[in-house]
Short mmCIF file of C-alpha atoms in Angstrom, two decimals:
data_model
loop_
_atom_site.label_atom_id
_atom_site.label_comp_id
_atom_site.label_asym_id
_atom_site.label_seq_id
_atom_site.Cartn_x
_atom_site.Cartn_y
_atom_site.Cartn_z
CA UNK W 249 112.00 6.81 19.65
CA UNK W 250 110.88 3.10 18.59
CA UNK W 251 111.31 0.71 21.20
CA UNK W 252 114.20 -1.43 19.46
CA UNK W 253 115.50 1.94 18.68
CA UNK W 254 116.05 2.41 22.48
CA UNK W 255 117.31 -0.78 23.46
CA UNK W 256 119.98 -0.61 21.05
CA UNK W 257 120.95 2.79 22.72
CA UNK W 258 120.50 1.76 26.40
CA UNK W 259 122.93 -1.57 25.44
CA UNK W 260 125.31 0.85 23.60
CA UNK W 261 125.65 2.95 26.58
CA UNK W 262 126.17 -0.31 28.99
CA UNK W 263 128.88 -1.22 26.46
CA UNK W 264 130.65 2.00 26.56
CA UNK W 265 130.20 2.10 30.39
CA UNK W 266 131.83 -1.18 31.14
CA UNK W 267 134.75 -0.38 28.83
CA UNK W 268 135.31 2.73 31.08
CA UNK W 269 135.02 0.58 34.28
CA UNK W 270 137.28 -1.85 33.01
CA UNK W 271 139.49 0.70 31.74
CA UNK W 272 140.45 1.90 35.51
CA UNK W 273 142.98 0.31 37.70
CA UNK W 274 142.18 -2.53 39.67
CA UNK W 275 143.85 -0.68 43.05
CA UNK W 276 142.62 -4.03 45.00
CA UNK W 277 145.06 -5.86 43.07
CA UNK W 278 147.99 -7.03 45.57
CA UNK W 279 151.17 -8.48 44.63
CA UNK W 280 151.13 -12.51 44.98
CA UNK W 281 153.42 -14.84 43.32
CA UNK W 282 151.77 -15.31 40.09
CA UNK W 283 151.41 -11.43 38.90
CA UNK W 284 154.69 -10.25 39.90
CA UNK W 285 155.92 -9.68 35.99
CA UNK W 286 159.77 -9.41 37.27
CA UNK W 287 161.63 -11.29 39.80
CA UNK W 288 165.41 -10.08 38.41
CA UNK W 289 166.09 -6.47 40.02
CA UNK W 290 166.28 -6.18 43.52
CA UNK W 291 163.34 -4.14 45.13
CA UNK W 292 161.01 -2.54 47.50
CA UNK W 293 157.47 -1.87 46.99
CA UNK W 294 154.33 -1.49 49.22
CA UNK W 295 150.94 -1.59 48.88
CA UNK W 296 147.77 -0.82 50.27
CA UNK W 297 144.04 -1.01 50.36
CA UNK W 298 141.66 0.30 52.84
CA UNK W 299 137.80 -0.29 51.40
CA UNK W 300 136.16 -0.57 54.77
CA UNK W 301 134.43 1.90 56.94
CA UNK W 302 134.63 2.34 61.15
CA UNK W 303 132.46 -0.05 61.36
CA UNK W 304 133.68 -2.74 59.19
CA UNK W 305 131.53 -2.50 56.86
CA UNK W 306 132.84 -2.95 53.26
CA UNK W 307 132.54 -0.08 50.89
CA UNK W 308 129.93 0.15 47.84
CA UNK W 309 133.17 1.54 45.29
CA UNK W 310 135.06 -2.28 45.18
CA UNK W 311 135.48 -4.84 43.64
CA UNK W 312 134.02 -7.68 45.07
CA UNK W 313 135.95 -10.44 43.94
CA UNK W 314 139.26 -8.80 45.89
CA UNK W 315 140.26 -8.26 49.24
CA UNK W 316 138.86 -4.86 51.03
CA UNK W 317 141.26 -4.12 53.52
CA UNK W 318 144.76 -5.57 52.90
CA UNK W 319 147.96 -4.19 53.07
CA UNK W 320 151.32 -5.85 51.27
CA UNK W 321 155.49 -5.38 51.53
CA UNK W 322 157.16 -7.11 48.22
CA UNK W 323 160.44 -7.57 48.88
CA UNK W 324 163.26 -8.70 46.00
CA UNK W 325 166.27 -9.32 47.41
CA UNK W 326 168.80 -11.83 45.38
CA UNK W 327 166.14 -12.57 42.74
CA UNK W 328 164.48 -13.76 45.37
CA UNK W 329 160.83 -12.72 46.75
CA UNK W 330 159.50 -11.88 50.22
CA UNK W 331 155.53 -10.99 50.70
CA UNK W 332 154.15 -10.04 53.58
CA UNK W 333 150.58 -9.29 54.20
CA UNK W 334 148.45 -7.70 56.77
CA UNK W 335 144.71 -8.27 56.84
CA UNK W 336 145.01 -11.58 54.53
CA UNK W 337 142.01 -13.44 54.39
CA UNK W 338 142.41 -17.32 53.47
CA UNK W 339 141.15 -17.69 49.87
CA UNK W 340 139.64 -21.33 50.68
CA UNK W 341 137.73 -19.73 54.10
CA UNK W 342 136.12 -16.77 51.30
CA UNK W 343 134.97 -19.40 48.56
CA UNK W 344 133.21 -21.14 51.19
CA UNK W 345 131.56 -17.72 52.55
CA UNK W 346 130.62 -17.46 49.14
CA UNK W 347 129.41 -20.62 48.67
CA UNK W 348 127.02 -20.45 51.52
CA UNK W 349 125.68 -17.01 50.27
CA UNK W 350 124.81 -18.27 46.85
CA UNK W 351 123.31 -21.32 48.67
CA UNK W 352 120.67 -18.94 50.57
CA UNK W 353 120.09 -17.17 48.05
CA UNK W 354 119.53 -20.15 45.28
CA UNK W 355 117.47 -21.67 47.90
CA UNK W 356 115.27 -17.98 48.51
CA UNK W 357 114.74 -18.01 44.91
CA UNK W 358 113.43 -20.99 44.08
CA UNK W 359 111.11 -20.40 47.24
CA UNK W 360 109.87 -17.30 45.68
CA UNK W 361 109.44 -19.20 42.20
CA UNK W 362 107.36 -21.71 43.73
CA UNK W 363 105.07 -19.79 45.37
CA UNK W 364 104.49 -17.54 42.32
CA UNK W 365 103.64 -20.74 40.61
CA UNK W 366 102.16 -22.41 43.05
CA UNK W 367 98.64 -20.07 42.73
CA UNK W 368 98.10 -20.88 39.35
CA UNK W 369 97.03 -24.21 39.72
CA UNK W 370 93.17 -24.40 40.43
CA UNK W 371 92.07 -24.36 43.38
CA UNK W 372 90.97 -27.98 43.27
CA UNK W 373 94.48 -29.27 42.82
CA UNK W 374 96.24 -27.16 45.95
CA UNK W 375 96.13 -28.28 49.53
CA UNK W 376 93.91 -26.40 51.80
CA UNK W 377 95.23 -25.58 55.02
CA UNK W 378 94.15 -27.53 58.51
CA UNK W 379 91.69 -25.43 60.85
CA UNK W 380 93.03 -27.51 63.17
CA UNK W 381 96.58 -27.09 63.15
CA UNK W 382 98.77 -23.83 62.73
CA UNK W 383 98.06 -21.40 60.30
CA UNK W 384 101.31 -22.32 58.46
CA UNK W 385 100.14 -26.16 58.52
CA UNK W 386 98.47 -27.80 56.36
CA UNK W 387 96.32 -30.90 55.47
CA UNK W 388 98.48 -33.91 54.38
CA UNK W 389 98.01 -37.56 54.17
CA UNK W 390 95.19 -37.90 56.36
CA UNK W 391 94.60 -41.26 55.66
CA UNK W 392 97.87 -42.68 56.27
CA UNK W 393 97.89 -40.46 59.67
CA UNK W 394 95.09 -42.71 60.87
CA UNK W 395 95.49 -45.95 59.05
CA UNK W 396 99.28 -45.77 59.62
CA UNK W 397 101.84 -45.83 57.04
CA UNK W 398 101.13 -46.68 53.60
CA UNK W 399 103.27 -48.67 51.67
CA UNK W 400 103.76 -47.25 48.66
CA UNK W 401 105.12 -44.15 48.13
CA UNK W 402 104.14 -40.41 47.97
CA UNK W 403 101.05 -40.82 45.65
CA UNK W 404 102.11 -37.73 43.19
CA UNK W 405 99.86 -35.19 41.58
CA UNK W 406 100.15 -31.45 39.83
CA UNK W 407 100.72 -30.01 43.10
CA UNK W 408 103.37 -32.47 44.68
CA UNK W 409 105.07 -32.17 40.92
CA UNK W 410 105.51 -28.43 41.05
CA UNK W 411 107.05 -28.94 44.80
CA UNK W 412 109.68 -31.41 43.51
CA UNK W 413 110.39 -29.10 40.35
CA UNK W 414 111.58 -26.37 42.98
CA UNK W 415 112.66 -28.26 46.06
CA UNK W 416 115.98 -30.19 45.55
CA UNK W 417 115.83 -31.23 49.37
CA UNK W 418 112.30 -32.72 48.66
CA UNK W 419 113.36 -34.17 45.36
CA UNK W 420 116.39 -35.78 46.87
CA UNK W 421 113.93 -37.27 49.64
CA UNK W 422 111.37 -38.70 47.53
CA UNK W 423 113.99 -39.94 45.30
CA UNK W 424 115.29 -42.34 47.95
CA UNK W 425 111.98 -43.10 49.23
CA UNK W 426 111.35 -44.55 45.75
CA UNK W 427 114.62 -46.23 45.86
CA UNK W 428 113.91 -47.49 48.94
CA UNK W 429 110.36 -48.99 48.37
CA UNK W 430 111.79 -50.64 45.79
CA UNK W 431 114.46 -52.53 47.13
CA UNK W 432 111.73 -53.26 49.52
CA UNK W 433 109.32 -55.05 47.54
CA UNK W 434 111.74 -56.71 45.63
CA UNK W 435 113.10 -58.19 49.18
CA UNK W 436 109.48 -58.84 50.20
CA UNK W 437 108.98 -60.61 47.25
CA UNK W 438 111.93 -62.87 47.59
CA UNK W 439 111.75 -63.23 51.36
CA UNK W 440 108.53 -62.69 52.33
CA UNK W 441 106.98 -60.23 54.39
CA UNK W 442 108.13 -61.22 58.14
CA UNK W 443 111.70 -61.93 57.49
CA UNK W 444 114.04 -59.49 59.06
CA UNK W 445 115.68 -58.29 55.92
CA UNK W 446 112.56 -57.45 54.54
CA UNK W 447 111.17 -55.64 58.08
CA UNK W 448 114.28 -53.56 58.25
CA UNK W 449 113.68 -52.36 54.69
CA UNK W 450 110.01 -51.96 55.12
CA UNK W 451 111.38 -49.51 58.20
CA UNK W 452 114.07 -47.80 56.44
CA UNK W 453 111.21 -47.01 53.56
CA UNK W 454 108.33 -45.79 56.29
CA UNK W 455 111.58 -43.60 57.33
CA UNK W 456 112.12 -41.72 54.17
CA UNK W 457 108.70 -41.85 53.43
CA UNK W 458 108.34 -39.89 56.64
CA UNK W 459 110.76 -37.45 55.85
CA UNK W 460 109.22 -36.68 52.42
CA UNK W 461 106.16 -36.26 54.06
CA UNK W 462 107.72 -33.72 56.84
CA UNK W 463 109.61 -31.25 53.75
CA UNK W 464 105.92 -31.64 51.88
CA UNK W 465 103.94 -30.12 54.89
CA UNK W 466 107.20 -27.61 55.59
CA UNK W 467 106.91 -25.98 51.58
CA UNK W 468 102.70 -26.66 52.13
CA UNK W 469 103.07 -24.36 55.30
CA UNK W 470 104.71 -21.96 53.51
CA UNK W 471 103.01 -21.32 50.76
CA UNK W 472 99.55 -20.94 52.73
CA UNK W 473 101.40 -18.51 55.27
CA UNK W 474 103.91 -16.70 53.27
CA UNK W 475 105.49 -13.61 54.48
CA UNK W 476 109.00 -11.62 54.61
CA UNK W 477 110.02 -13.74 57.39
CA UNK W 478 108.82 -17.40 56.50
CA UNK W 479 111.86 -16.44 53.47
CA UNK W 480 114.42 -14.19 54.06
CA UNK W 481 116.37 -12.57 51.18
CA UNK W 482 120.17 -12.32 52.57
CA UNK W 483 120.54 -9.69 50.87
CA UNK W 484 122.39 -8.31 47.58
CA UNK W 485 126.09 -9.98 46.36
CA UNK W 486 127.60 -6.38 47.04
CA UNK W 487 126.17 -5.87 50.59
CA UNK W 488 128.01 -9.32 51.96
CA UNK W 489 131.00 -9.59 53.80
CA UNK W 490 133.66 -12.05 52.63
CA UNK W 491 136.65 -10.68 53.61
CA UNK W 492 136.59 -10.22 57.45
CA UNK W 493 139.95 -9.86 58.49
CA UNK W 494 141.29 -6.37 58.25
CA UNK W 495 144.70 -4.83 58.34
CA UNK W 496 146.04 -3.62 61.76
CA UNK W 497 150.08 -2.67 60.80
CA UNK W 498 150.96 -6.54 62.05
CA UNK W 499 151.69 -9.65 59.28
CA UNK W 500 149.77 -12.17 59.65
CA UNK W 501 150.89 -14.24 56.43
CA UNK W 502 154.61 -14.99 54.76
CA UNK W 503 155.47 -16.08 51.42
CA UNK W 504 158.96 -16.82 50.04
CA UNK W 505 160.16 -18.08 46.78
CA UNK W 506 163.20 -18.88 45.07
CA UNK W 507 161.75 -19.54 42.14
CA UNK W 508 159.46 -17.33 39.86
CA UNK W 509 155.79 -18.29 40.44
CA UNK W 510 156.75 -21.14 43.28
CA UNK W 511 156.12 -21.06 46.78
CA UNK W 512 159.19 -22.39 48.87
CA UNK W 513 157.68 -21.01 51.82
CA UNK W 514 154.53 -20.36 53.39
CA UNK W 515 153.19 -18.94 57.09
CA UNK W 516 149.62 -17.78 58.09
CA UNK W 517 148.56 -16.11 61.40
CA UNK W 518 149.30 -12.92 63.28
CA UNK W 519 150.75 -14.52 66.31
CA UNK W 520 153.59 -16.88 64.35
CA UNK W 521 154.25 -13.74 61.28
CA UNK W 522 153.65 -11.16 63.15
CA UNK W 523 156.30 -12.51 66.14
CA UNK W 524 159.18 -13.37 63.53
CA UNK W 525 158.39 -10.62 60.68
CA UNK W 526 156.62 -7.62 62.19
CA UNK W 527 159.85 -5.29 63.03
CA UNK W 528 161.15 -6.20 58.91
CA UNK W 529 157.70 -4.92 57.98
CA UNK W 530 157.51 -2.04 59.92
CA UNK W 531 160.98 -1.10 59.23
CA UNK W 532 160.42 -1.52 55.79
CA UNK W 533 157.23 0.27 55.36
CA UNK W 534 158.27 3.06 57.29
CA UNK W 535 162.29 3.60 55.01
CA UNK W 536 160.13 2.55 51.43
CA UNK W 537 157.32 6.09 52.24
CA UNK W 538 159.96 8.04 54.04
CA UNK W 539 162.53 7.48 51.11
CA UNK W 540 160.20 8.33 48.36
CA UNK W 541 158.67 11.60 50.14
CA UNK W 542 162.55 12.68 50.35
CA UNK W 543 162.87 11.82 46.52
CA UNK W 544 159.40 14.26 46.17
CA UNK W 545 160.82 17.12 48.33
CA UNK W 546 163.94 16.98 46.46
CA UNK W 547 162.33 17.65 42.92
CA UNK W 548 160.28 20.37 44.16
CA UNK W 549 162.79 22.20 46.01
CA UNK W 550 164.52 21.63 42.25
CA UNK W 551 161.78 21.61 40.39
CA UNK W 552 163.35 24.46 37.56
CA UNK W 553 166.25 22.49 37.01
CA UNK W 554 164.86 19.14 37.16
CA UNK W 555 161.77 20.04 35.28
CA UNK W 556 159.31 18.89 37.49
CA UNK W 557 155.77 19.31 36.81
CA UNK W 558 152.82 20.00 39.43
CA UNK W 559 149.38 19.53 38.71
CA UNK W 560 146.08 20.32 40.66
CA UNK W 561 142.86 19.01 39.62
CA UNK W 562 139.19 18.37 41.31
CA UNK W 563 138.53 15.23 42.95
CA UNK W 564 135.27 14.24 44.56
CA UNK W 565 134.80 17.19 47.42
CA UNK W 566 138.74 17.57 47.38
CA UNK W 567 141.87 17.15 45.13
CA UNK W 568 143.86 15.45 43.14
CA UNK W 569 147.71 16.45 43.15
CA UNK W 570 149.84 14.92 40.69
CA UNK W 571 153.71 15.65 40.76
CA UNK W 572 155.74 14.36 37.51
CA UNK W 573 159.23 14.38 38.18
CA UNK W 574 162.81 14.97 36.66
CA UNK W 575 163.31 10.91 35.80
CA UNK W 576 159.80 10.67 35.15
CA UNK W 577 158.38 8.94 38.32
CA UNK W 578 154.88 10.28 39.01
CA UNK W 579 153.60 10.62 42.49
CA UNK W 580 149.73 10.97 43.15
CA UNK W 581 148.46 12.71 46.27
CA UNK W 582 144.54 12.71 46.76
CA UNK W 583 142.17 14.51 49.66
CA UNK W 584 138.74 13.06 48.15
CA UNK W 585 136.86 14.88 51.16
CA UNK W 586 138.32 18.09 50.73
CA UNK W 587 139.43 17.50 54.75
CA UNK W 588 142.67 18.62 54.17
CA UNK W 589 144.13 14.82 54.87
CA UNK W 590 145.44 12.82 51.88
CA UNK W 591 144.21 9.53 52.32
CA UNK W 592 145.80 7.76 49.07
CA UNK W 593 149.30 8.51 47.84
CA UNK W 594 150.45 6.98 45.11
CA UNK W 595 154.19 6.58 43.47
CA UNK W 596 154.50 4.90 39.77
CA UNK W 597 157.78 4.71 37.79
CA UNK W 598 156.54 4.01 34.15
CA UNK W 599 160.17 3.29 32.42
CA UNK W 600 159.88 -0.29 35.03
CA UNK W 601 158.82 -3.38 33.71
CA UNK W 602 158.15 -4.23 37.02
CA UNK W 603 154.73 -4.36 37.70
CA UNK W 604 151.85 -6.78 39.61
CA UNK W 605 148.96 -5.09 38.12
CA UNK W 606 147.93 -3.11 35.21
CA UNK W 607 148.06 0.46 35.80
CA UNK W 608 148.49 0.12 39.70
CA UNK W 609 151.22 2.22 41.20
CA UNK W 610 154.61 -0.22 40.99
CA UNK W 611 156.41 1.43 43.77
CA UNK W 612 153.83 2.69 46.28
CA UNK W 613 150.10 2.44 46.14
CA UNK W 614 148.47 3.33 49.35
CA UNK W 615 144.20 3.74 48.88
CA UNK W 616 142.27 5.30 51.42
CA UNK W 617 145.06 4.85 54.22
CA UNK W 618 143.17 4.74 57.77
CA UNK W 619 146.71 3.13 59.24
CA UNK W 620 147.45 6.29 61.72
CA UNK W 621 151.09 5.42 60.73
CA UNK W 622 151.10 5.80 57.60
CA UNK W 623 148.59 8.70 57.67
CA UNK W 624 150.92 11.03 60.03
CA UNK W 625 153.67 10.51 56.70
CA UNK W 626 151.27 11.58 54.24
CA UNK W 627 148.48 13.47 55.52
CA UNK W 628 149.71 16.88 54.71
CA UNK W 629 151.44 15.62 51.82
CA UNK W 630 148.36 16.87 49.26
CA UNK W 631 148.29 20.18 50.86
CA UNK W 632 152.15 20.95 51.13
CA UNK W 633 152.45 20.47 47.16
CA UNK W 634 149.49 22.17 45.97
CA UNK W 635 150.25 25.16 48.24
CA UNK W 636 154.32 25.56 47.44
CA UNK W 637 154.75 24.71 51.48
CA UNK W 638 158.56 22.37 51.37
CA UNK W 639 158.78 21.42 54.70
CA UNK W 640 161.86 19.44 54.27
CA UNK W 641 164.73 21.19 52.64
CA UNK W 642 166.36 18.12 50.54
CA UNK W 643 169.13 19.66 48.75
CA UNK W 644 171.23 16.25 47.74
CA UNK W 645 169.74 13.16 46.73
CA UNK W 646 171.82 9.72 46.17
CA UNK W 647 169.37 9.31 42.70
CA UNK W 648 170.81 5.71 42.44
CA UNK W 649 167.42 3.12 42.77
CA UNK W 650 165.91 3.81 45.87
CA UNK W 651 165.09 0.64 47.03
CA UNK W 652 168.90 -1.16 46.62
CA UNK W 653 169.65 1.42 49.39
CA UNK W 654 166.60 0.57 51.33
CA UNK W 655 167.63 -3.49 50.77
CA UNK W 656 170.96 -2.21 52.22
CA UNK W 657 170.03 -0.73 55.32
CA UNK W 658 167.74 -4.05 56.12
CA UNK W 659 170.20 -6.25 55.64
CA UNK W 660 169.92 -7.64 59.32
CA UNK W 661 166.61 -8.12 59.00
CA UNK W 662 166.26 -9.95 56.13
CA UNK W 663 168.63 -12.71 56.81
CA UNK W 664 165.96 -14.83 57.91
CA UNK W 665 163.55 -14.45 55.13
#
């Protein structure tokens, strides 16, 4: 095979593979004020994201530009919304994580750019270290160290050029030591040399001069002692941590509007949330699961005359079960280590509009659940199905909308949303 032959084949296959990546469901993707689609009917819905191991280490299979461990109640009572989240991490306190890894690793880049550079100038035009000194020093300026400071600036050559093309914090130095020495000799000029104008200049330019001089030995000493630890990598964008607060079944942030896409109200912190909205949460949580496993064990217990479908496929080391029922509402069990546990349970009504998300569950989406609450509701949940076990008889179901009872039963609750 030529090799333009297999270039167009490996980019064809890249194509194809990030049209199936972005074909799956974002499951990251938490309701928030501006992708809730449908503010008019009255609802419940929960969900829930758990991409973070015992340690708290943040899983390879995520998406990195979304929260890893977060967990949400959307509440729609009077056309008007309620979100609470657990494990919310401050969107301003991530960029600036962010920002500080792309700093490091702009800043380890250009390092290793210079010094791949650096040793092909000739030998003749490098800096040789000082036997004197450190091995990581080396040789500048030694006649200004004895004859004291010159007063001009950095005299420049190939080598100091290729440290200011890859050293912003040495370009920025010389560039007001330049500045500097001019407003000096224009001063001197005007002045003379022993007014106090001009000797405060002349000292603010020996000071930056000083300073370029400092960052010039620093990037000298590195280049004639260079090693893993003289430049650091931090490491790859997927192994950092930017989301560091994880959920722990208490609120720690409140949103309310009246208005679709508006924020009327706003609260952040465990101690304030957590203190005024943790029972409503709970409570909530608890009647949304509990509601919608009754709804489950209802169709299968019916299952002939509702015609409600089960399905059992491979997932991982475990299984998926997927349950289609009567009114078309599809719930989604799945045991991806084959444990026995269902860690991610899933329940989607299609015929809504309602949705925050493309393709993620609308009425439940719960993804790798470690929350020992939640887990004792649907652990056995994958298993039961699969296996024909009902362990709850439900023989009559109220099949009005779920959630407008659920909205009911909090009404004390939520009268101070």
């Amino acid at each position: 095979m030529s090799g333009s032959k297999r270039t167009t084949l490996v980019v064809f296959i890249l194509l194809i593979s990030g049209v199936i990546l972005s074909a799956a469901p974002d499951l990251q993707n938490s309701p928030d004020v501006t992708n809730i689609n449908d503010f008019r009917t009255d609802r419940v819905a929960f969900h829930y994201i758990q991409l973070v191991d015992k340690e708290g280490k943040a899983l390879p299979e995520r998406n990195l530009n979304r929260d890893t461990s977060e967990s949400t109640l959307l509440i729609i009572d009077r056309g008007q919304l309620t979100l609470l989240k657990d494990g919310f991490d401050d969107p301003a306190q991530v960029k600036e994580k962010e920002k500080d890894y792309l700093n490091k690793i702009y800043k380890f880049t250009r390092l290793k750019d210079l010094e791949q550079e650096y040793y092909k100038l000739p030998e003749s035009e490098r800096t040789k270290p000082s036997s004197k000194t450190e091995p990581n020093q080396a040789e500048t300026s030694k006649s200004t160290t004895t004859a004291g400071p010159s007063s001009e600036p950095e005299e420049k050559n190939k080598e100091f050029d290729l440290l200011l093309k890859y050293d912003d914090e040495l370009l920025k130095s010389y560039a007001a030591e330049k500045a500097a020495h001019a407003e000096y000799v224009r001063t001197e000029r005007i002045y003379g040399k022993d007014s106090p104008k001009t000797s405060s200049l002349r000292t603010r330019f020996e000071e930056l001069k000083s300073k370029t001089q400092e960052r010039k030995k620093f990037l000298l000493g590195f280049l004639h002692n260079t090693s893993v630890d003289s430049n650091p990598y931090p490491g790859d964008r997927k192994e950092q941590i930017f989301y560091t607060n994880h959920s722990n079944g208490a609120p720690d942030f409140y949103l309310h509007s009246t208005t679709p896409r508006e924020v009327d109200g706003l609260m952040k912190g465990e101690e304030e949330v957590g203190k005024k909205y943790g029972q409503l949460f709970k409570t909530a949580v608890d009647r949304l699961i509990d509601s919608q496993i009754d709804k489950l064990y209802y169709y299968i217990w019916n299952r002939d005359m509702t015609n409600t479908r089960i399905k059992v496929d491979r997932f991982l080391k475990g299984k998926k079960v997927t349950v289609i029922t009567g009114d078309s509402t599809v719930y989604t069990m799945i045991d991806k280590e084959g444990d026995g546990i269902t860690e991610s349970f899933f329940v989607d009504s299609p015929g809504l509009k309602f949705s925050w998300g493309k393709e993620v569950p609308n009425i439940i989406s719960i993804s790798n659940c470690t929350d020992q609450t939640i887990l004792t509701k649907i652990k056995a949940l994958g298993d039961d199905v699969s296996s024909g076990r009902i362990p709850k008889k439900v023989d009559k179901l109220d099949l009005a909308i779920p959630e407008e009872q659920i909205l009911l039963e909090l009404k004390p609750l939520l009268k101070n949303l």
